[in-house]
XYZ file of C-alpha atoms in Angstrom:
669
model
C -12.058 18.551 -5.547
C -15.135 16.358 -5.649
C -15.759 14.502 -8.171
C -17.540 16.010 -11.688
C -21.206 15.204 -12.080
C -22.188 14.821 -15.857
C -25.298 13.099 -16.731
C -26.804 13.602 -13.830
C -23.945 11.473 -11.973
C -20.965 11.658 -9.913
C -17.819 10.435 -11.456
C -14.458 9.644 -10.314
C -12.711 12.337 -12.058
C -12.183 16.154 -11.278
C -12.224 18.732 -13.514
C -9.081 19.058 -13.300
C -7.953 15.636 -13.469
C -7.795 16.370 -17.527
C -4.362 18.240 -17.878
C -2.711 15.249 -18.285
C -4.741 12.820 -20.663
C -5.542 15.694 -22.279
C -2.047 17.063 -23.141
C -1.322 13.279 -24.313
C -4.565 13.122 -26.686
C -3.656 16.894 -28.281
C -0.186 15.574 -28.785
C -1.358 12.682 -30.835
C -4.008 14.693 -32.396
C -1.946 17.425 -33.557
C 0.616 14.845 -35.246
C -1.916 13.056 -36.244
C -3.455 15.910 -38.377
C 0.071 17.121 -39.533
C 0.082 13.556 -41.055
C -2.984 13.417 -42.761
C -2.364 16.653 -44.107
C 1.010 15.938 -45.301
C -0.546 12.603 -46.845
C -2.964 14.950 -49.013
C -0.912 17.450 -50.263
C 1.714 15.481 -51.336
C -0.670 12.506 -53.107
C -3.631 14.828 -53.893
C -2.618 14.041 -57.560
C -3.052 10.114 -56.871
C -6.544 9.887 -56.260
C -7.940 9.871 -59.701
C -7.967 6.187 -59.409
C -11.556 4.558 -58.572
C -13.217 5.663 -55.477
C -10.472 8.264 -55.135
C -13.002 10.833 -55.000
C -14.244 9.218 -51.691
C -11.135 8.760 -50.586
C -10.355 12.592 -51.157
C -13.889 13.578 -49.214
C -12.702 11.398 -46.428
C -9.644 13.275 -45.750
C -10.570 16.563 -46.225
C -13.421 16.194 -43.520
C -11.184 14.322 -41.294
C -8.837 16.904 -41.203
C -11.617 19.295 -40.741
C -13.045 17.215 -37.541
C -9.600 16.499 -36.640
C -9.038 20.453 -36.300
C -12.472 21.013 -34.430
C -11.810 18.268 -31.960
C -7.853 19.633 -31.446
C -9.591 22.651 -30.427
C -11.744 21.496 -28.119
C -9.203 19.492 -26.467
C -6.788 22.569 -26.060
C -10.056 24.438 -24.097
C -10.430 21.421 -21.894
C -6.389 21.536 -21.197
C -6.471 25.330 -20.741
C -10.155 25.208 -18.416
C -8.436 22.494 -16.430
C -5.191 24.109 -15.761
C -7.197 27.016 -13.783
C -7.886 27.002 -10.177
C -7.098 24.815 -7.064
C -8.170 21.474 -6.253
C -10.718 23.182 -3.767
C -11.692 26.134 -6.283
C -13.163 24.668 -9.095
C -14.787 27.789 -10.057
C -12.823 29.148 -13.185
C -13.493 25.198 -14.075
C -17.274 26.071 -14.040
C -17.312 25.690 -17.895
C -15.676 21.719 -18.192
C -18.924 19.991 -18.015
C -20.125 22.296 -21.306
C -16.262 21.365 -22.915
C -17.174 17.476 -22.397
C -20.597 17.685 -23.524
C -19.499 18.943 -26.655
C -16.025 16.635 -26.783
C -17.993 13.092 -26.085
C -20.607 14.525 -28.797
C -17.779 14.921 -31.580
C -17.336 11.235 -31.170
C -20.016 10.383 -32.784
C -18.609 11.746 -36.046
C -15.743 10.367 -35.484
C -17.132 6.834 -35.105
C -19.154 7.328 -38.069
C -16.035 8.821 -40.067
C -13.904 5.962 -38.784
C -16.349 3.463 -39.515
C -17.113 4.662 -43.554
C -13.234 4.507 -43.688
C -13.043 0.716 -42.434
C -15.507 0.160 -45.061
C -13.701 1.876 -47.850
C -10.568 -0.104 -47.062
C -12.557 -3.187 -46.759
C -14.167 -2.728 -50.500
C -10.419 -2.777 -51.632
C -10.274 0.653 -53.408
C -7.579 0.881 -55.959
C -5.151 3.899 -55.165
C -1.630 4.638 -54.538
C -0.638 2.392 -51.712
C 0.918 5.028 -49.772
C -2.372 6.447 -49.444
C -3.982 3.397 -48.695
C -1.960 2.819 -46.044
C -2.211 6.096 -44.696
C -6.419 5.381 -44.410
C -5.376 2.312 -42.918
C -3.144 3.930 -40.084
C -6.002 6.803 -39.999
C -8.671 4.276 -38.954
C -7.169 2.108 -36.761
C -5.750 4.966 -34.835
C -9.137 6.703 -34.569
C -10.627 2.941 -33.232
C -7.735 3.082 -30.789
C -8.525 6.141 -29.090
C -12.528 5.580 -29.394
C -11.670 2.157 -27.320
C -9.189 4.310 -24.769
C -11.976 6.663 -24.200
C -14.647 3.635 -23.722
C -12.213 2.200 -21.141
C -11.521 5.654 -19.675
C -15.226 6.306 -18.663
C -15.353 2.493 -17.509
C -12.677 3.205 -15.219
C -14.144 6.811 -13.699
C -17.389 5.233 -13.771
C -18.568 5.488 -9.935
C -21.435 3.281 -8.927
C -22.525 5.321 -6.002
C -22.225 8.314 -8.377
C -26.283 8.266 -9.263
C -27.098 8.321 -5.143
C -24.556 11.088 -4.236
C -24.933 13.283 -7.407
C -28.294 14.689 -7.131
C -27.577 16.100 -3.519
C -24.322 16.142 -3.200
C -23.521 19.191 -0.714
C -20.165 21.215 -1.727
C -20.625 22.989 1.424
C -22.422 23.341 4.926
C -26.264 22.786 4.503
C -28.985 23.292 6.620
C -29.920 19.332 7.049
C -31.923 17.897 9.418
C -29.597 15.448 12.079
C -31.729 12.657 11.112
C -31.724 13.332 7.559
C -28.415 13.247 7.374
C -27.760 10.208 9.441
C -30.424 8.631 7.153
C -28.403 9.995 3.741
C -24.865 8.791 5.263
C -26.095 5.619 6.530
C -27.499 4.815 2.748
C -24.291 5.471 1.468
C -22.207 3.813 3.658
C -24.472 0.396 3.031
C -24.632 1.107 -0.502
C -20.638 1.851 -0.669
C -20.040 -1.561 1.515
C -21.952 -3.490 -1.099
C -20.174 -1.825 -3.958
C -16.750 -2.329 -2.398
C -17.810 -6.405 -1.563
C -18.521 -7.170 -5.181
C -15.306 -5.223 -5.900
C -13.382 -7.534 -3.828
C -15.109 -10.686 -4.777
C -14.386 -9.818 -8.300
C -10.255 -9.471 -7.526
C -10.561 -12.370 -5.734
C -12.417 -14.514 -8.155
C -9.712 -17.274 -8.136
C -10.008 -17.538 -4.108
C -12.276 -20.451 -2.375
C -15.481 -19.567 -1.303
C -15.502 -21.061 2.352
C -16.820 -19.531 5.445
C -13.471 -17.761 6.541
C -13.400 -16.407 2.930
C -16.922 -14.476 3.340
C -16.543 -13.219 6.293
C -13.175 -11.555 5.168
C -14.985 -10.291 2.241
C -17.273 -8.656 4.575
C -14.796 -7.131 6.845
C -12.898 -5.805 4.087
C -15.740 -4.524 2.251
C -16.795 -2.807 5.485
C -13.428 -1.166 6.113
C -13.179 0.606 2.858
C -16.397 2.055 3.074
C -16.167 3.171 6.324
C -12.741 4.922 5.546
C -13.698 6.128 1.953
C -17.842 6.532 2.358
C -17.093 10.600 4.040
C -15.178 12.353 1.983
C -15.844 13.189 -1.707
C -12.142 12.728 -2.987
C -10.901 11.377 -6.451
C -7.880 9.397 -6.522
C -5.772 11.938 -8.169
C -6.720 14.506 -5.017
C -5.153 11.694 -2.874
C -1.979 11.518 -5.374
C -1.668 15.503 -4.809
C -2.224 15.080 -0.682
C 0.229 13.098 -0.572
C 2.957 14.609 -2.422
C 2.276 18.132 -0.427
C 2.530 15.977 2.950
C 5.848 14.565 1.682
C 7.477 18.218 1.369
C 5.389 19.445 4.380
C 7.031 16.752 6.614
C 10.619 17.326 5.078
C 9.846 20.955 4.874
C 9.439 20.575 8.928
C 12.729 18.646 9.242
C 11.552 16.267 11.969
C 8.203 15.149 12.870
C 6.876 16.596 16.355
C 8.211 14.872 19.378
C 5.790 12.792 20.778
C 4.709 13.883 24.442
C 5.099 10.367 25.920
C 8.749 9.681 24.733
C 11.363 8.985 27.041
C 13.713 11.675 26.212
C 16.493 10.378 28.471
C 19.750 9.036 27.226
C 19.896 5.034 27.807
C 22.167 3.722 30.601
C 24.518 0.842 30.719
C 22.044 -1.694 31.036
C 20.165 -0.149 28.644
C 22.797 -0.496 26.074
C 23.650 -3.888 27.043
C 20.294 -5.083 26.753
C 20.026 -3.097 23.004
C 23.155 -4.994 21.509
C 21.844 -8.495 23.155
C 18.409 -8.217 21.470
C 20.016 -6.575 18.468
C 22.483 -9.637 18.072
C 19.127 -11.840 18.690
C 17.086 -10.036 15.801
C 19.795 -10.306 13.085
C 20.069 -14.284 14.407
C 16.084 -14.868 13.933
C 15.204 -12.876 11.205
C 16.782 -15.538 9.191
C 13.900 -17.934 9.969
C 11.022 -15.185 9.484
C 12.600 -14.585 6.115
C 12.724 -18.545 5.614
C 9.077 -18.839 6.116
C 8.507 -16.927 2.731
C 10.047 -20.231 0.782
C 11.794 -20.034 -2.417
C 10.384 -16.726 -4.400
C 12.155 -14.576 -1.439
C 15.217 -16.369 -1.371
C 15.130 -16.112 -5.185
C 14.466 -12.806 -5.253
C 17.280 -12.261 -2.705
C 19.785 -14.618 -4.922
C 18.637 -13.801 -8.473
C 21.650 -15.114 -10.187
C 22.741 -18.321 -8.258
C 19.400 -18.757 -6.100
C 17.389 -20.804 -8.542
C 20.678 -22.909 -9.544
C 20.881 -23.798 -5.354
C 17.258 -24.990 -5.190
C 16.438 -25.816 -8.929
C 17.895 -29.364 -8.216
C 15.768 -30.090 -5.216
C 12.468 -28.975 -6.706
C 12.851 -32.010 -9.388
C 13.222 -34.254 -6.612
C 10.978 -36.748 -4.937
C 9.244 -35.942 -1.906
C 10.635 -38.418 0.791
C 9.045 -39.153 4.538
C 12.012 -38.148 5.849
C 10.624 -34.848 7.338
C 6.804 -33.372 7.818
C 6.007 -31.219 5.011
C 2.447 -30.358 4.217
C 0.111 -27.867 2.130
C 0.862 -26.307 -1.186
C 3.196 -26.527 -4.307
C 6.545 -27.014 -4.618
C 7.204 -27.915 -1.388
C 10.898 -29.467 -2.324
C 12.104 -26.008 -3.728
C 10.432 -24.164 -0.426
C 12.182 -26.970 1.712
C 15.411 -26.345 -0.258
C 15.364 -22.856 0.035
C 14.425 -23.020 4.010
C 17.829 -25.123 4.113
C 20.250 -22.594 2.427
C 18.623 -19.322 4.453
C 18.674 -20.936 8.125
C 21.622 -23.052 7.224
C 20.098 -25.967 8.869
C 19.884 -30.158 8.587
C 16.854 -31.880 7.491
C 16.813 -33.484 10.801
C 16.470 -30.227 12.527
C 12.616 -29.324 11.257
C 10.016 -30.908 13.292
C 6.926 -29.557 11.107
C 6.935 -27.037 7.739
C 3.498 -26.152 6.328
C 2.590 -24.096 3.330
C -1.052 -24.730 3.598
C -2.302 -20.859 2.783
C -6.081 -20.288 3.311
C -7.954 -17.166 4.362
C -7.083 -17.018 8.748
C -4.863 -20.013 8.097
C -0.793 -18.837 7.382
C 2.072 -20.891 6.498
C 4.772 -21.653 9.525
C 7.525 -23.820 10.416
C 8.815 -25.398 13.501
C 12.800 -26.196 13.572
C 15.378 -26.791 16.442
C 17.895 -24.144 16.343
C 21.005 -25.613 18.347
C 23.028 -22.443 18.157
C 20.627 -20.487 20.594
C 19.192 -23.567 22.263
C 15.792 -23.009 20.935
C 12.751 -24.197 19.469
C 11.481 -21.801 16.560
C 8.244 -21.285 15.200
C 8.432 -19.282 12.250
C 5.092 -17.515 10.548
C 5.355 -16.247 6.972
C 4.064 -12.867 6.074
C 2.147 -11.670 3.459
C 2.193 -13.224 0.203
C -1.055 -14.133 -1.248
C -4.529 -12.751 -1.997
C -5.728 -15.165 1.207
C -3.137 -13.009 3.468
C -4.377 -9.684 1.957
C -7.885 -10.537 2.964
C -6.584 -11.466 6.622
C -4.453 -8.461 7.040
C -7.986 -6.346 5.869
C -10.109 -8.098 8.405
C -9.457 -5.051 10.501
C -11.949 -5.173 13.339
C -10.823 -5.699 16.896
C -12.459 -8.701 18.572
C -11.210 -9.983 22.544
C -8.851 -12.378 23.028
C -9.219 -15.041 25.634
C -6.004 -15.870 27.077
C -4.841 -16.035 30.864
C -3.168 -12.855 31.815
C -3.511 -9.843 34.186
C -4.200 -7.617 31.662
C -7.704 -6.106 31.250
C -9.400 -5.202 27.633
C -7.348 -7.891 25.897
C -8.454 -6.925 22.357
C -6.850 -7.570 18.857
C -7.105 -7.311 15.238
C -9.301 -9.921 14.282
C -7.828 -11.214 10.945
C -4.194 -11.709 12.743
C -6.160 -12.902 15.786
C -8.064 -15.873 13.983
C -4.317 -16.914 12.059
C -2.534 -16.865 15.208
C -5.331 -19.108 16.667
C -5.170 -21.566 13.617
C -1.329 -21.819 14.665
C -1.910 -22.536 18.154
C -4.587 -25.184 17.522
C -2.134 -27.016 15.074
C 1.266 -26.475 17.299
C -0.400 -27.781 20.723
C -3.568 -29.692 19.056
C -1.842 -31.493 16.938
C 1.389 -32.440 18.849
C 3.977 -30.286 16.949
C 5.689 -28.612 20.118
C 5.294 -31.550 22.406
C 7.275 -33.477 19.721
C 9.654 -30.919 19.599
C 10.442 -30.590 23.172
C 10.655 -34.105 23.390
C 13.510 -34.020 21.476
C 14.908 -31.079 23.241
C 13.276 -30.605 26.550
C 15.735 -27.947 27.895
C 15.467 -25.486 24.827
C 13.148 -22.416 24.944
C 10.501 -21.604 22.788
C 11.391 -18.597 20.498
C 7.984 -17.542 18.208
C 9.530 -15.242 14.933
C 7.461 -13.964 11.644
C 7.959 -10.760 9.625
C 5.023 -8.202 8.900
C 1.668 -10.157 9.017
C 3.528 -13.240 10.571
C 5.383 -10.997 12.997
C 1.610 -10.004 14.052
C 0.265 -13.430 14.287
C 3.832 -14.446 15.929
C 3.130 -11.888 18.854
C -0.154 -13.055 19.449
C 0.682 -16.491 19.220
C 3.467 -16.143 21.895
C 0.726 -14.205 24.137
C -1.342 -17.427 23.669
C 1.675 -19.561 24.776
C 2.752 -17.395 27.575
C 0.659 -19.542 29.720
C 1.707 -22.992 28.985
C 5.294 -21.802 28.030
C 6.355 -19.071 30.599
C 9.821 -18.410 28.803
C 8.575 -18.091 25.425
C 10.138 -15.009 23.645
C 8.981 -13.848 20.299
C 10.940 -11.333 17.781
C 8.758 -9.410 15.731
C 9.826 -7.737 12.352
C 7.994 -4.907 10.934
C 4.632 -6.075 12.875
C 1.508 -3.899 11.949
C 0.525 -0.896 14.516
C -3.007 -1.913 14.796
C -2.371 -5.374 16.474
C -2.954 -4.922 20.408
C -5.118 -3.053 22.626
C -3.037 -0.373 25.227
C -3.235 -3.187 28.109
C -1.676 -6.301 26.220
C 0.892 -3.901 25.111
C 1.955 -3.064 28.366
C 1.786 -6.769 28.850
C 3.929 -7.919 26.183
C 7.027 -5.644 26.551
C 8.377 -8.371 28.981
C 8.538 -11.031 26.535
C 8.234 -9.451 22.878
C 10.396 -7.279 20.746
C 9.484 -5.567 17.928
C 12.338 -4.231 15.108
C 11.113 -1.107 12.805
C 13.114 -0.261 10.269
C 13.303 3.681 9.260
C 10.190 5.134 7.681
C 8.544 1.493 6.798
C 4.620 2.284 6.784
C 3.468 -1.055 8.313
C 4.280 -0.540 11.789
C 2.595 2.714 11.474
C -0.287 1.726 9.990
C -3.791 1.274 11.610
C -7.440 2.188 10.999
C -6.390 5.411 14.177
C -3.741 6.831 11.931
C -5.258 6.196 8.512
C -7.933 8.710 9.622
C -5.236 11.202 10.844
C -3.627 11.026 7.320
C -7.315 11.107 5.690
C -7.154 14.518 7.972
C -4.223 15.277 6.920
C -4.637 15.184 3.351
C -8.067 17.072 3.707
C -6.428 19.854 5.426
C -2.785 20.215 3.079
C -4.925 20.236 0.014
C -7.893 22.441 1.084
C -4.548 24.764 2.050
C -3.160 24.639 -1.547
C -2.832 27.574 -3.665
C -1.120 25.640 -7.222
C -3.466 23.906 -9.514
C -3.517 19.987 -9.130
C -1.494 19.181 -12.396
C 1.892 21.361 -11.010
C 1.548 19.802 -7.362
C 1.768 16.309 -9.114
C 4.379 17.405 -11.593
C 6.517 18.864 -8.930
C 5.706 15.542 -6.476
C 7.120 13.167 -9.482
C 10.364 15.804 -9.559
C 10.896 15.748 -5.809
C 10.002 11.779 -5.504
C 12.740 11.178 -8.476
C 15.225 13.888 -7.989
C 15.027 15.625 -4.696
C 15.125 19.378 -4.311
C 14.279 21.789 -1.781
C 11.127 21.665 -0.046
C 11.297 25.522 1.318
C 8.904 26.429 -1.366
C 6.030 24.297 -0.572
C 2.858 25.055 -2.730
C 0.787 25.596 -0.133
C -0.338 28.299 2.486
C 0.439 25.890 5.621
C 4.025 27.030 5.421
C 5.032 23.466 7.182
C 2.904 23.978 10.290
C -0.442 22.778 11.137
C -3.461 25.016 10.884
C -5.620 25.792 13.945
C -9.197 25.795 12.201
C -10.128 24.141 8.762
C -11.169 26.151 6.150
C -14.443 26.048 4.405
C -12.520 24.258 1.162
C -11.651 20.974 3.918
C -15.447 20.773 4.439
C -16.398 20.629 1.031
C -14.793 17.575 0.269
C -16.474 15.665 3.158
C -19.935 14.089 3.180
C -22.263 16.539 5.114
C -23.425 14.777 8.234
C -20.291 11.979 8.529
C -18.829 12.441 11.801
C -15.499 14.077 10.230
C -17.469 17.083 9.274
C -17.857 18.257 12.294
C -14.305 17.711 13.494
C -12.045 20.498 15.114
C -8.399 20.444 14.473
C -7.724 20.644 18.527
C -10.455 17.648 19.324
C -9.233 13.887 20.017
C -9.094 11.482 16.937
C -11.670 9.504 17.170
C -11.892 5.671 15.922
C -15.300 4.019 14.496
C -16.590 1.504 17.328
C -15.512 -1.322 15.318
C -11.876 0.119 15.013
C -10.490 1.005 18.588
C -7.322 2.484 19.079
C -4.690 -0.598 18.987
C -0.591 -0.550 19.151
C 2.009 -2.652 18.492
C 3.868 -5.478 20.285
C 6.528 -5.126 22.918
C 9.273 -3.196 23.309
C 10.536 -1.481 20.176
C 13.732 -1.345 18.346
C 14.144 1.471 15.899
C 16.694 1.270 12.784
C 17.082 4.568 11.588
C 19.339 5.657 8.402
C 21.678 9.137 9.345
C 22.282 11.458 7.019
C 26.017 11.324 7.611
C 28.550 8.523 8.016
C 28.742 7.359 11.180
C 31.589 8.531 14.032
C 33.262 5.044 14.398
C 36.452 6.118 12.514
C 37.147 2.321 11.827
C 34.097 2.067 10.223
C 33.358 5.000 8.109
C 30.675 3.892 5.642
C 27.907 2.954 9.357
C 24.721 4.479 7.998
C 22.110 3.538 10.693
C 21.820 4.093 14.492
C 19.575 1.977 16.515
C 17.960 2.973 19.983
C 14.988 1.777 21.872
C 11.349 3.591 20.451
C 8.313 4.023 22.423
C 4.949 3.565 20.674
C 4.183 7.127 20.255
C 6.912 7.585 18.081
C 4.870 5.508 15.226
C 1.676 7.332 15.303
C 1.758 8.969 12.519
C 1.946 7.367 8.847
C 5.165 8.916 7.371
C 5.453 9.757 3.936
C 8.289 9.396 1.357
C 9.746 6.863 -0.960
C 11.170 4.466 1.738
C 7.946 3.878 3.098
C 7.466 0.620 1.227
C 11.142 -0.408 0.565
C 11.886 -0.319 4.627
C 9.261 -3.168 4.950
C 10.698 -5.826 2.120
C 12.604 -8.397 4.294
C 15.350 -8.621 2.228
C 16.207 -5.078 2.899
C 15.440 -5.744 6.586
C 17.757 -8.170 6.596
C 20.501 -6.228 4.553
C 20.553 -3.598 6.943
C 20.791 -6.455 10.017
C 23.820 -7.636 8.212
C 25.327 -3.987 7.982
C 24.103 -2.520 11.536
C 25.765 -5.798 13.439
C 29.052 -5.981 11.364
C 29.594 -2.095 11.821
C 28.865 -2.650 15.694
C 31.281 -5.407 15.766
C 33.780 -3.320 13.702
C 33.556 0.020 16.533
C 33.627 -2.478 19.273
C 36.838 -3.905 17.866
C 38.061 -0.230 17.236
C 40.983 0.338 19.728
C 40.102 4.311 19.551
C 36.614 4.894 20.401
C 35.549 1.239 21.630
C 31.607 0.387 22.283
C 30.586 3.869 22.266
C 30.970 4.549 18.714
C 27.162 4.006 17.625
C 24.929 6.837 18.481
C 21.725 5.376 20.004
C 19.757 8.773 20.216
């Protein structure tokens, strides 16, 4: 629901968010009250010491004060449990209760201060009583400090602008007035988000690229969040409901553009060959992460294997530049790829905004010059990811309307300049002129690798690219079609990154608004059930919503109450096509896509009963919606992807060698 309005401003907390913190405080206060009562009853005969009358009065008043606070907090919890997310009517008394609760902090602070002063004066009484008073004073100040911290967290810098005229439903505002209001809110929101980003990234330098990235990130966040009146718990509840709704539907609706016919023998053979290439080149994409990923994958032996090289003095036998712990990185790269020192042409761990680490190596097994670009591992990389505007990509190709993700495009241009202008590729091909060029990367590195391959296509027509878990919001439609001839992307399961784009985020926001607007349960029950469902599973049949697993044809009034009046999203209809802001046109993933999906049952190969994954060529439209689930993040991790590739390749080899069923043992779907 919209954030509460207290003291004339909006706060980033709703009236139904106080159940869990209220129960926690209630439990603490009750235990505290019982403890003080027992302390007073058991030791009141020992309070005849100097100052004992003051301590006795202190405990009695504290018991009364705690009883009043417990009653108030109980009322807050009971009221917060009422209603639903979009039906705050039963909670209309919440603001008055909160004013009372906040007013009670004044006598509590005074009494805690008096208790601290009396203890500081060194009152000579029973030691147990003295320790009890000290504990009481400490707990009082801890609760006061936690309350102040909570107020700072839920403080909304834009609350003063939004609260006075925040409409909770359709209002007859003039369109010009609405647009001016929305424009003012968005401008203010951009400034607030830029300040937040600068504070979070305070350790990063202040060069031109960084300043541009700060502005781009702030613009993205303000564009996405400024037209809704949601608090963080609303989003959490919406995601929990969407996950259950998604599982209730069993499977997402089939995209209309997906080719449903079975793959022919040539496609299957091509799929096998490309999967083997992916399995091989994923080692280089993982090696680009350096020693952190290697030690994470080998927690018991990794440090021992690379630790000795970390302490050695740097030699001039290879071109290793930028960053710290360079010898540690190089040692882990050798361990991951299995190559020799002489096989590496250039390794860079220079890391800035729009400038990614990369390596260039000679792969004699595949007779290729491999360029591997690192994925996201630093704040600078995150800023590159979040610079999500589109900008034209100047390349020589037949495609029209060549647009790409701005941050990733800038990073690809940086690597291109290093490879071409610094002569790194020329040096590599002077050693192995008959080799072909292969560009690889994972995550952010996959997006940069795909754009780099597009840039290198003209001077190196035989270039190939393997993009592992690339972001969806990367290329314009024409570039996506053009890239199919030389780029292969690999996606695992429900990985969120290949489904992540501004367009898909807008779709996710609308789905969240729709599902919470039609929810018939209070928020605390949704969150409790959602946590239980994520941890222990269960049946999604009793989904706490009126949607019954399907989409609605018309939004309810409650859905509009969560939108800022006058925003583009306010007047949408569910049948209208999804439109992106002009700065963020629809973008697509690169190349042909191999999708690895986990099976619900064991594989069909009798000689490999543990097979759990299927592989198939997938259409980009299958990734046009973000799927919610516990594996949406873990499926993106490079170590998980390497493990699954090892599993799938070994299982397919076992199935092919199985005399009974041969190569038809794996379902290509």
